[in-house]
Tab-separated table of C-alpha atoms in Angstrom:
chain	number	residue	atom	x	y	z
A	28	MET	CA	111.763	37.364	2.822
A	29	GLU	CA	111.076	40.343	4.899
A	30	CYS	CA	107.647	39.081	5.770
A	31	LEU	CA	109.174	35.907	7.287
A	32	SER	CA	111.889	37.521	9.191
A	33	SER	CA	109.346	39.750	11.008
A	34	VAL	CA	107.946	36.628	12.772
A	35	LEU	CA	111.300	34.999	13.869
A	36	THR	CA	112.503	34.917	17.423
A	37	PRO	CA	116.007	33.932	18.523
A	38	ASN	CA	115.015	30.360	19.302
A	39	ILE	CA	111.978	29.423	17.391
A	40	CYS	CA	110.149	30.255	14.121
A	41	SER	CA	106.693	31.006	15.523
A	42	PHE	CA	104.244	31.620	12.660
A	43	ASN	CA	101.321	34.056	13.360
A	44	ARG	CA	100.149	33.939	9.706
A	45	SER	CA	96.333	33.536	9.529
A	46	TYR	CA	96.784	30.789	6.748
A	47	LEU	CA	98.578	28.596	9.349
A	48	ASN	CA	95.741	28.970	11.844
A	49	PHE	CA	93.329	26.330	10.761
A	50	HIS	CA	90.505	27.721	12.874
A	51	THR	CA	89.928	30.615	10.466
A	52	PRO	CA	86.547	30.703	8.852
A	53	PHE	CA	85.933	29.187	5.681
A	54	ARG	CA	85.327	31.537	2.648
A	55	VAL	CA	84.664	30.879	-0.965
A	56	VAL	CA	87.558	31.740	-3.187
A	57	PRO	CA	86.705	32.508	-6.852
A	58	ASN	CA	88.217	30.201	-9.349
A	59	LEU	CA	91.181	31.710	-10.816
A	60	ALA	CA	92.340	30.591	-14.302
A	61	ARG	CA	95.421	28.609	-14.315
A	62	THR	CA	97.738	29.539	-17.317
A	63	PRO	CA	99.010	26.648	-19.435
A	64	THR	CA	102.586	27.245	-18.447
A	65	ALA	CA	101.672	26.704	-14.750
A	66	LEU	CA	100.692	23.152	-15.404
A	67	PRO	CA	103.232	20.270	-14.969
A	68	THR	CA	101.656	18.210	-17.764
A	69	ALA	CA	98.500	18.287	-19.941
A	70	THR	CA	97.191	15.060	-18.288
A	71	GLU	CA	97.445	16.794	-14.869
A	72	ALA	CA	94.933	19.425	-16.188
A	73	LEU	CA	92.344	16.852	-16.909
A	74	ALA	CA	92.738	15.366	-13.317
A	75	THR	CA	92.828	18.642	-11.471
A	76	ASP	CA	89.615	19.622	-9.509
A	77	ASN	CA	90.744	23.014	-8.495
A	78	PRO	CA	92.746	25.413	-10.653
A	79	ALA	CA	95.984	27.116	-9.246
A	80	ILE	CA	95.835	30.172	-7.187
A	81	ILE	CA	98.748	31.822	-9.037
A	82	THR	CA	98.921	32.627	-12.741
A	83	SER	CA	102.262	33.430	-14.129
A	84	VAL	CA	104.017	33.597	-17.387
A	85	SER	CA	106.979	31.937	-15.753
A	86	PRO	CA	105.851	29.648	-12.955
A	87	LYS	CA	108.037	28.885	-9.981
A	88	LYS	CA	109.801	25.616	-10.483
A	89	VAL	CA	109.929	23.055	-7.561
A	90	LEU	CA	111.825	19.757	-7.286
A	91	ILE	CA	110.518	17.134	-4.908
A	92	PRO	CA	112.885	13.935	-4.961
A	93	ILE	CA	111.616	10.603	-3.769
A	94	GLY	CA	113.179	7.270	-3.097
A	95	TYR	CA	112.353	3.822	-1.753
A	96	GLY	CA	110.833	4.430	1.681
A	97	THR	CA	109.970	8.094	1.298
A	98	GLU	CA	107.170	9.103	3.660
A	99	GLU	CA	104.259	9.300	1.228
A	100	MET	CA	102.127	11.791	3.184
A	101	GLU	CA	104.979	14.407	3.137
A	102	ALA	CA	105.688	14.006	-0.497
A	103	VAL	CA	101.996	14.097	-1.643
A	104	ILE	CA	100.892	16.933	0.615
A	105	MET	CA	103.859	19.138	-0.480
A	106	LEU	CA	103.169	18.337	-4.245
A	107	HIS	CA	99.372	18.865	-3.979
A	108	ILE	CA	99.634	22.363	-2.142
A	109	LEU	CA	102.625	23.699	-4.160
A	110	ARG	CA	100.760	22.688	-7.459
A	111	GLN	CA	97.676	24.190	-6.053
A	112	ALA	CA	99.635	27.450	-5.546
A	113	GLY	CA	100.731	27.478	-9.074
A	114	ALA	CA	104.166	25.932	-8.957
A	115	HIS	CA	105.566	23.675	-11.666
A	116	VAL	CA	106.353	20.745	-9.471
A	117	THR	CA	108.604	17.878	-10.566
A	118	LEU	CA	108.462	14.669	-8.602
A	119	ALA	CA	111.876	12.948	-9.381
A	120	SER	CA	112.903	9.439	-8.459
A	121	VAL	CA	116.378	8.685	-7.190
A	122	GLU	CA	115.926	5.140	-7.979
A	123	PRO	CA	116.592	3.340	-11.265
A	124	GLN	CA	112.885	3.396	-12.146
A	125	LEU	CA	110.098	5.791	-11.927
A	126	GLU	CA	107.979	3.582	-9.662
A	127	VAL	CA	108.717	4.146	-5.887
A	128	GLU	CA	107.303	2.283	-3.062
A	129	ALA	CA	106.938	4.647	-0.141
A	130	SER	CA	107.350	3.978	3.552
A	131	GLY	CA	103.771	3.007	4.005
A	132	GLY	CA	103.567	0.880	0.911
A	133	VAL	CA	101.844	3.300	-1.378
A	134	LYS	CA	103.290	3.009	-4.820
A	135	LEU	CA	104.044	6.388	-6.315
A	136	VAL	CA	105.127	6.994	-9.941
A	137	ALA	CA	107.612	9.880	-10.342
A	138	ASP	CA	107.500	12.287	-13.354
A	139	THR	CA	111.143	11.822	-14.074
A	140	LEU	CA	114.352	10.281	-12.977
A	141	ILE	CA	116.747	12.541	-10.985
A	142	ASN	CA	119.528	12.496	-13.674
A	143	SER	CA	117.150	14.534	-16.079
A	144	CYS	CA	117.098	17.351	-13.335
A	145	ALA	CA	120.912	17.775	-13.090
A	146	ASP	CA	121.061	20.652	-15.509
A	147	LYS	CA	117.858	22.493	-14.519
A	148	ILE	CA	117.564	25.429	-12.087
A	149	TYR	CA	114.728	25.354	-9.471
A	150	ASP	CA	113.217	27.969	-7.250
A	151	LEU	CA	112.834	25.491	-4.454
A	152	ILE	CA	113.960	21.944	-3.652
A	153	ALA	CA	111.884	20.314	-0.938
A	154	LEU	CA	112.947	16.959	0.554
A	155	PRO	CA	110.341	14.620	2.147
A	156	GLY	CA	111.458	12.417	4.960
A	157	GLY	CA	110.636	8.939	5.912
A	158	MET	CA	113.051	5.922	6.328
A	159	PRO	CA	114.887	4.551	4.524
A	160	GLY	CA	113.741	7.247	2.048
A	161	SER	CA	115.923	9.940	3.600
A	162	ALA	CA	118.971	7.725	3.460
A	163	ARG	CA	118.247	6.880	-0.180
A	164	LEU	CA	118.000	10.643	-0.942
A	165	ARG	CA	121.427	11.228	1.067
A	166	ASP	CA	123.127	8.372	-0.990
A	167	CYS	CA	122.101	9.895	-4.451
A	168	GLU	CA	125.205	11.738	-5.654
A	169	VAL	CA	123.167	13.500	-8.397
A	170	LEU	CA	120.659	14.921	-5.911
A	171	ARG	CA	123.496	15.917	-3.558
A	172	SER	CA	125.143	17.893	-6.225
A	173	ILE	CA	122.000	19.549	-7.497
A	174	THR	CA	120.963	20.613	-3.852
A	175	SER	CA	124.422	21.749	-2.754
A	176	LYS	CA	124.783	24.078	-5.944
A	177	HIS	CA	121.159	25.188	-5.269
A	178	ALA	CA	122.012	26.226	-1.689
A	179	GLU	CA	125.227	27.913	-2.755
A	180	ASP	CA	123.199	30.006	-5.085
A	181	LYS	CA	121.056	31.131	-2.089
A	182	ARG	CA	117.866	29.590	-3.528
A	183	LEU	CA	115.113	28.097	-1.246
A	184	TYR	CA	115.329	24.576	0.040
A	185	GLY	CA	113.518	22.676	2.678
A	186	ALA	CA	113.409	19.308	4.444
A	187	ILE	CA	110.983	17.644	6.814
A	188	CYS	CA	110.959	14.616	9.208
A	189	ALA	CA	114.152	12.610	9.118
A	190	ALA	CA	115.478	14.506	6.019
A	191	PRO	CA	117.178	17.465	7.916
A	192	ALA	CA	119.204	15.162	10.057
A	193	VAL	CA	119.732	12.117	7.783
A	194	THR	CA	120.055	13.854	4.411
A	195	LEU	CA	120.973	17.541	4.683
A	196	GLN	CA	123.374	17.167	7.698
A	197	PRO	CA	125.785	14.825	6.004
A	198	TRP	CA	125.904	17.089	2.980
A	199	GLY	CA	126.873	19.977	5.155
A	200	LEU	CA	123.850	22.042	4.305
A	201	LEU	CA	122.819	22.741	7.969
A	202	LYS	CA	125.856	24.878	8.841
A	203	LYS	CA	125.038	28.067	10.709
A	204	LYS	CA	121.256	27.174	10.406
A	205	ARG	CA	118.674	26.696	13.047
A	206	ILE	CA	116.749	23.594	12.305
A	207	THR	CA	114.032	21.209	13.442
A	208	CYS	CA	113.203	17.737	12.544
A	209	HIS	CA	111.239	14.560	13.636
A	210	PRO	CA	111.676	14.158	17.425
A	211	ALA	CA	113.236	10.592	16.813
A	212	PHE	CA	116.184	12.346	14.951
A	213	MET	CA	116.648	15.425	17.067
A	214	ASP	CA	119.542	13.804	18.882
A	215	LYS	CA	121.399	13.718	15.661
A	216	LEU	CA	121.501	17.459	15.198
A	217	SER	CA	123.660	19.965	16.956
A	218	THR	CA	122.015	20.749	20.330
A	219	PHE	CA	123.011	24.360	19.897
A	220	ARG	CA	120.969	24.804	16.750
A	221	ALA	CA	118.238	22.232	17.049
A	222	VAL	CA	114.795	23.808	17.817
A	223	LYS	CA	111.671	21.989	18.818
A	224	SER	CA	109.187	23.791	16.617
A	225	ASN	CA	106.936	22.663	13.879
A	226	ILE	CA	108.318	24.988	11.364
A	227	GLN	CA	111.831	26.487	11.457
A	228	VAL	CA	112.899	29.116	8.747
A	229	SER	CA	116.671	29.937	8.786
A	230	GLY	CA	117.596	31.983	5.855
A	231	GLU	CA	116.867	30.000	2.617
A	232	LEU	CA	116.301	26.860	4.562
A	233	THR	CA	112.922	25.707	5.996
A	234	THR	CA	112.676	22.550	8.101
A	235	SER	CA	109.666	20.816	9.822
A	236	ARG	CA	108.921	17.829	11.971
A	237	GLY	CA	106.746	15.124	10.288
A	238	PRO	CA	103.535	14.177	8.354
A	239	GLY	CA	101.370	16.011	10.895
A	240	THR	CA	103.204	19.221	10.159
A	241	THR	CA	103.469	19.032	6.319
A	242	PHE	CA	100.334	21.236	5.665
A	243	GLU	CA	102.057	24.046	7.753
A	244	PHE	CA	105.492	23.335	6.042
A	245	SER	CA	103.811	23.458	2.657
A	246	LEU	CA	102.167	26.752	3.288
A	247	SER	CA	105.346	28.225	4.637
A	248	LEU	CA	107.014	27.305	1.331
A	249	VAL	CA	104.097	28.754	-0.699
A	250	GLU	CA	104.510	32.048	1.102
A	251	GLN	CA	108.195	32.257	0.449
A	252	LEU	CA	107.633	31.484	-3.226
A	253	PHE	CA	104.456	33.515	-3.862
A	254	GLY	CA	103.869	35.795	-0.896
A	255	GLU	CA	101.601	35.776	2.061
A	256	SER	CA	98.401	36.485	0.270
A	257	ALA	CA	98.962	33.475	-1.896
A	258	ALA	CA	99.375	31.226	1.049
A	259	GLN	CA	96.295	32.598	2.556
A	260	GLU	CA	94.263	31.884	-0.657
A	261	VAL	CA	95.519	28.260	-0.800
A	262	LYS	CA	94.582	27.853	2.859
A	263	ASP	CA	91.087	29.142	2.207
A	264	LEU	CA	90.623	26.398	-0.427
A	265	LEU	CA	91.206	23.726	2.140
A	266	VAL	CA	88.414	22.793	4.620
A	267	PRO	CA	89.032	24.667	7.862
A	268	ARG	CA	90.304	22.742	10.908
A	269	GLU	CA	87.690	23.617	13.458
A	270	ASP	CA	87.765	23.260	17.241
A	271	GLN	CA	85.882	19.981	17.774
A	272	PRO	CA	87.960	17.163	16.342
A	273	ARG	CA	84.938	14.702	16.058
A	274	LYS	CA	81.348	14.225	17.276
A	275	GLU	CA	79.679	10.857	17.535
A	276	PHE	CA	76.075	9.792	17.507
A	277	ASN	CA	74.382	6.563	18.035
A	278	GLU	CA	77.646	5.144	19.326
A	279	VAL	CA	78.411	1.386	18.743
A	280	GLU	CA	81.481	-0.788	19.061
A	281	TRP	CA	83.812	-1.109	16.079
A	282	LEU	CA	86.254	-3.416	17.776
A	283	LEU	CA	86.874	-6.715	15.944
A	284	ASP	CA	88.247	-10.175	16.844
A	285	HIS	CA	90.498	-10.167	13.874
A	286	PRO	CA	92.890	-7.795	12.012
A	287	PRO	CA	90.595	-5.111	10.232
A	288	HIS	CA	90.275	-5.462	6.564
A	289	VAL	CA	89.651	-2.064	4.797
A	290	LEU	CA	88.923	-1.082	1.100
A	291	ILE	CA	89.886	2.172	-0.456
A	292	PRO	CA	88.426	2.375	-3.928
A	293	VAL	CA	90.085	5.019	-6.093
A	294	ALA	CA	89.696	6.479	-9.632
A	295	ASN	CA	91.250	9.063	-11.918
A	296	GLY	CA	90.639	12.445	-10.078
A	297	SER	CA	90.497	10.928	-6.578
A	298	ASP	CA	92.155	13.369	-4.160
A	299	GLU	CA	95.703	12.104	-3.456
A	300	ILE	CA	96.107	13.778	0.006
A	301	GLU	CA	92.858	11.914	1.088
A	302	VAL	CA	93.896	8.525	-0.387
A	303	VAL	CA	97.507	8.559	0.872
A	304	THR	CA	96.791	10.059	4.264
A	305	ILE	CA	94.021	7.460	5.059
A	306	VAL	CA	96.176	4.587	3.715
A	307	ASP	CA	99.318	5.656	5.432
A	308	ILE	CA	97.713	6.087	8.881
A	309	LEU	CA	95.681	2.957	8.790
A	310	ARG	CA	98.679	0.879	7.876
A	311	ARG	CA	100.693	2.520	10.576
A	312	ALA	CA	97.904	1.133	13.003
A	313	LYS	CA	98.436	-2.377	11.484
A	314	VAL	CA	95.238	-2.358	9.396
A	315	ASN	CA	95.146	-4.535	6.217
A	316	VAL	CA	94.377	-1.886	3.635
A	317	VAL	CA	93.608	-2.582	-0.059
A	318	ILE	CA	93.705	0.250	-2.595
A	319	ALA	CA	91.437	-0.841	-5.493
A	320	SER	CA	91.269	0.911	-8.892
A	321	VAL	CA	87.811	1.199	-10.551
A	322	GLU	CA	89.625	2.181	-13.741
A	323	LYS	CA	90.835	-0.099	-16.687
A	324	SER	CA	94.581	0.494	-15.350
A	325	LEU	CA	96.015	-0.109	-11.944
A	326	GLN	CA	97.773	3.180	-12.162
A	327	ILE	CA	95.377	6.198	-11.530
A	328	LEU	CA	96.036	9.913	-12.055
A	329	ALA	CA	94.831	11.748	-8.969
A	330	SER	CA	93.429	15.214	-8.701
A	331	HIS	CA	96.629	17.184	-8.708
A	332	GLY	CA	98.728	14.984	-10.958
A	333	THR	CA	99.943	12.438	-8.629
A	334	LYS	CA	100.305	9.008	-10.230
A	335	ILE	CA	99.544	6.090	-7.890
A	336	ILE	CA	99.693	2.412	-8.562
A	337	THR	CA	96.831	0.494	-6.819
A	338	ASP	CA	97.008	-2.915	-5.237
A	339	LYS	CA	94.332	-4.528	-7.471
A	340	PHE	CA	91.253	-3.993	-9.700
A	341	ILE	CA	87.981	-3.481	-7.876
A	342	ASN	CA	86.255	-6.291	-9.678
A	343	VAL	CA	88.983	-8.762	-8.404
A	344	ASP	CA	87.453	-8.074	-4.935
A	345	ALA	CA	83.834	-8.247	-5.975
A	346	GLU	CA	83.165	-11.307	-3.695
A	347	SER	CA	85.495	-10.124	-0.875
A	348	VAL	CA	84.128	-8.989	2.586
A	349	TYR	CA	85.650	-5.886	4.125
A	350	ASP	CA	85.086	-4.504	7.585
A	351	LEU	CA	85.345	-1.038	6.390
A	352	ILE	CA	84.948	0.623	2.990
A	353	VAL	CA	86.160	4.168	2.755
A	354	LEU	CA	85.633	6.433	-0.238
A	355	PRO	CA	88.086	9.307	-0.717
A	356	GLY	CA	86.967	12.575	-2.270
A	357	GLY	CA	88.086	14.626	-5.309
A	358	LEU	CA	85.225	15.875	-7.437
A	359	ASN	CA	86.180	13.982	-10.637
A	360	GLY	CA	87.234	10.966	-8.770
A	361	ALA	CA	83.783	10.835	-6.851
A	362	LYS	CA	82.041	11.035	-10.260
A	363	ARG	CA	84.157	8.042	-11.720
A	364	LEU	CA	83.602	6.049	-8.459
A	365	SER	CA	79.793	6.488	-8.819
A	366	LYS	CA	80.083	4.776	-12.323
A	367	SER	CA	81.435	1.562	-10.944
A	368	LYS	CA	78.696	-1.138	-10.678
A	369	VAL	CA	81.007	-3.397	-8.750
A	370	LEU	CA	81.723	-0.674	-6.016
A	371	LYS	CA	78.020	0.206	-5.681
A	372	LYS	CA	77.183	-3.453	-5.172
A	373	LEU	CA	79.870	-3.707	-2.586
A	374	LEU	CA	78.461	-0.520	-0.767
A	375	GLN	CA	74.867	-1.976	-0.715
A	376	GLU	CA	76.195	-5.379	0.673
A	377	GLN	CA	78.214	-3.387	3.260
A	378	LYS	CA	75.269	-1.517	4.545
A	379	SER	CA	72.900	-4.624	4.478
A	380	ALA	CA	75.390	-6.701	6.426
A	381	GLY	CA	75.674	-3.923	9.034
A	382	ARG	CA	79.361	-3.318	8.430
A	383	MET	CA	81.298	-0.064	8.571
A	384	TYR	CA	81.474	2.466	5.756
A	385	GLY	CA	82.657	6.203	5.382
A	386	ALA	CA	83.369	8.865	2.877
A	387	VAL	CA	85.211	12.265	2.603
A	388	SER	CA	84.126	15.341	0.781
A	389	SER	CA	82.858	14.937	-2.741
A	390	SER	CA	82.378	11.024	-2.417
A	391	LEU	CA	79.496	11.620	0.096
A	392	ALA	CA	77.273	12.248	-2.976
A	393	LEU	CA	77.717	8.538	-3.980
A	394	LEU	CA	76.604	7.428	-0.505
A	395	GLN	CA	73.613	9.795	-0.741
A	396	LYS	CA	72.652	8.429	-4.231
A	397	GLN	CA	72.907	4.782	-2.650
A	398	GLY	CA	70.465	5.865	0.055
A	399	MET	CA	73.283	5.213	2.670
A	400	LEU	CA	72.899	8.662	4.359
A	401	LYS	CA	69.342	8.503	5.087
A	402	GLU	CA	68.560	9.712	8.704
A	403	LYS	CA	72.271	9.942	9.373
A	404	ARG	CA	74.236	12.898	10.662
A	405	ILE	CA	77.332	13.785	8.707
A	406	ALA	CA	80.365	16.164	8.252
A	407	ALA	CA	80.487	17.571	4.714
A	408	HIS	CA	82.332	20.204	2.688
A	409	PRO	CA	80.545	23.427	2.630
A	410	SER	CA	80.296	23.174	-1.215
A	411	ILE	CA	78.040	20.170	-1.134
A	412	SER	CA	76.492	20.232	2.367
A	413	ASP	CA	73.060	21.437	1.041
A	414	LYS	CA	72.945	18.746	-1.563
A	415	LEU	CA	73.010	15.615	0.593
A	416	GLY	CA	69.514	15.541	1.928
A	417	THR	CA	70.602	14.810	5.592
A	418	GLU	CA	71.725	16.660	8.724
A	419	VAL	CA	75.122	18.306	8.430
A	420	VAL	CA	76.855	18.779	11.851
A	421	ASP	CA	78.434	22.193	12.241
A	422	GLY	CA	81.789	22.570	13.989
A	423	ALA	CA	83.193	18.997	13.680
A	424	LYS	CA	86.021	17.754	11.430
A	425	VAL	CA	84.769	14.199	11.594
A	426	VAL	CA	81.260	12.835	12.325
A	427	ILE	CA	80.550	9.215	13.298
A	428	ASP	CA	76.953	7.973	13.329
A	429	GLY	CA	76.690	4.318	14.100
A	430	LYS	CA	78.629	2.498	11.439
A	431	LEU	CA	79.035	5.647	9.253
A	432	ILE	CA	82.018	7.943	9.467
A	433	THR	CA	82.451	11.069	7.386
A	434	SER	CA	84.603	14.083	7.110
A	435	LYS	CA	84.864	17.293	5.199
A	436	GLY	CA	88.001	17.212	3.105
A	437	LEU	CA	91.703	16.716	2.610
A	438	ALA	CA	92.724	19.120	5.449
A	439	THR	CA	90.661	16.795	7.985
A	440	ALA	CA	91.904	13.565	6.379
A	441	THR	CA	94.419	12.956	9.320
A	442	ASP	CA	91.636	13.437	11.912
A	443	PHE	CA	89.389	11.171	9.895
A	444	ALA	CA	91.928	8.371	9.706
A	445	LEU	CA	92.884	8.657	13.411
A	446	ALA	CA	89.142	8.439	14.310
A	447	ILE	CA	88.955	5.243	12.447
A	448	VAL	CA	91.938	3.818	14.291
A	449	SER	CA	90.452	4.858	17.661
A	450	LYS	CA	87.237	3.149	16.753
A	451	LEU	CA	88.848	-0.032	15.674
A	452	PHE	CA	91.564	-0.209	18.268
A	453	GLY	CA	91.063	2.331	20.998
A	454	HIS	CA	92.381	5.821	21.748
A	455	ALA	CA	95.783	4.452	23.016
A	456	ARG	CA	96.831	3.136	19.508
A	457	ALA	CA	95.428	6.185	17.786
A	458	ARG	CA	97.365	8.549	20.202
A	459	SER	CA	100.523	6.306	19.520
A	460	VAL	CA	100.071	6.786	15.614
A	461	ALA	CA	99.492	10.534	16.065
A	462	GLU	CA	102.767	10.811	18.138
A	463	GLY	CA	104.663	9.211	15.229
A	464	LEU	CA	103.009	11.801	12.770
A	465	VAL	CA	103.842	14.658	15.060
A	466	PHE	CA	100.191	15.347	15.119
A	467	GLU	CA	98.307	16.591	18.135
A	468	TYR	CA	95.722	14.019	19.182
A	469	PRO	CA	92.689	15.218	21.078
A	470	LYS	CA	93.028	15.089	24.770
A	471	SER	CA	89.450	14.052	25.306
């Protein structure tokens, strides 16, 4: 913990680590082999695009509990990044069943029920926020007992968003700690110990503010588990957050005279951060979002082992009309999306009708094969930018060209989704959604 204590001040945890600075240049990190023991399950190995950074005979064990109304962005971003770092992460339901509907309506499937975790020892317990999710965690006696014993043993624990105030405080686990939480819950904390910072580390406890600070929160947890160099390597695998939030060309209006109807097709191997972030943010903005599976099952296994239950099969909507179709990335997921004849038909009809469409990272390849990037400017992940046969714009997280919107990858998914909100509704609504996320919306 010495590396963390060196950056603390009396009132605020101010991180100067380069891995928390999303303006650092992108660099290619060699693929490091993941040991079998570092994988939560064998099926996750099949879905994972990127191997973990850390290899260890005895991987760090992490518990992430979820309940009805848990904030899905927070749970999924933590899970993805900690698994990327090599941790053995268990997603545990505090409900009677494994399937949990999160606060934005995304249905997640936990790995196990919380009762099965009662006799296990974890290196870290990390609580996502969301309401009523934080209250559901608070009211789970098994989780309270596990976490209290964990804290007594001086092991790492963390909470984000509403969870510090709603969950940890009633359990008495904030005593003599400096903490932060979502701005809407700051008045529930002790004024003397509450800190308005994105990340606050106080001994074994780390707290953070909301969905928009979850990347920083997760990377802080990675450093505490594995060290600063590991956190930096995980950061380097993410798309860098560059100075320019977005660039737009051939500007046209996206405003509609009806509630927007958006399709998010997904497959086994789709990137869970991109899927969940886009869905959550668009639903916060009151967009009608449909998550559709191109698989034979409604449940898909995302790139880092997150199990998501979709709203319907893609062929059920074969004749439906959407204002916008957005393809999430994930290398294996993009390959499986490209095999769907129904999806390719929908995309061609979307372009022919002059409606909006977009893609993130690997799924840009599908648009390229469909001839939907011709003479367009795009944002693309560095690993595929030279394979798309069109102009890739440097220095922008998101690029809009007419009715097309593109973005680089999972670390720019929030910017991507907010850009869609601003095009559909205007900057005021996008800024309002960003404030709820505790995410800095561009001033211009």
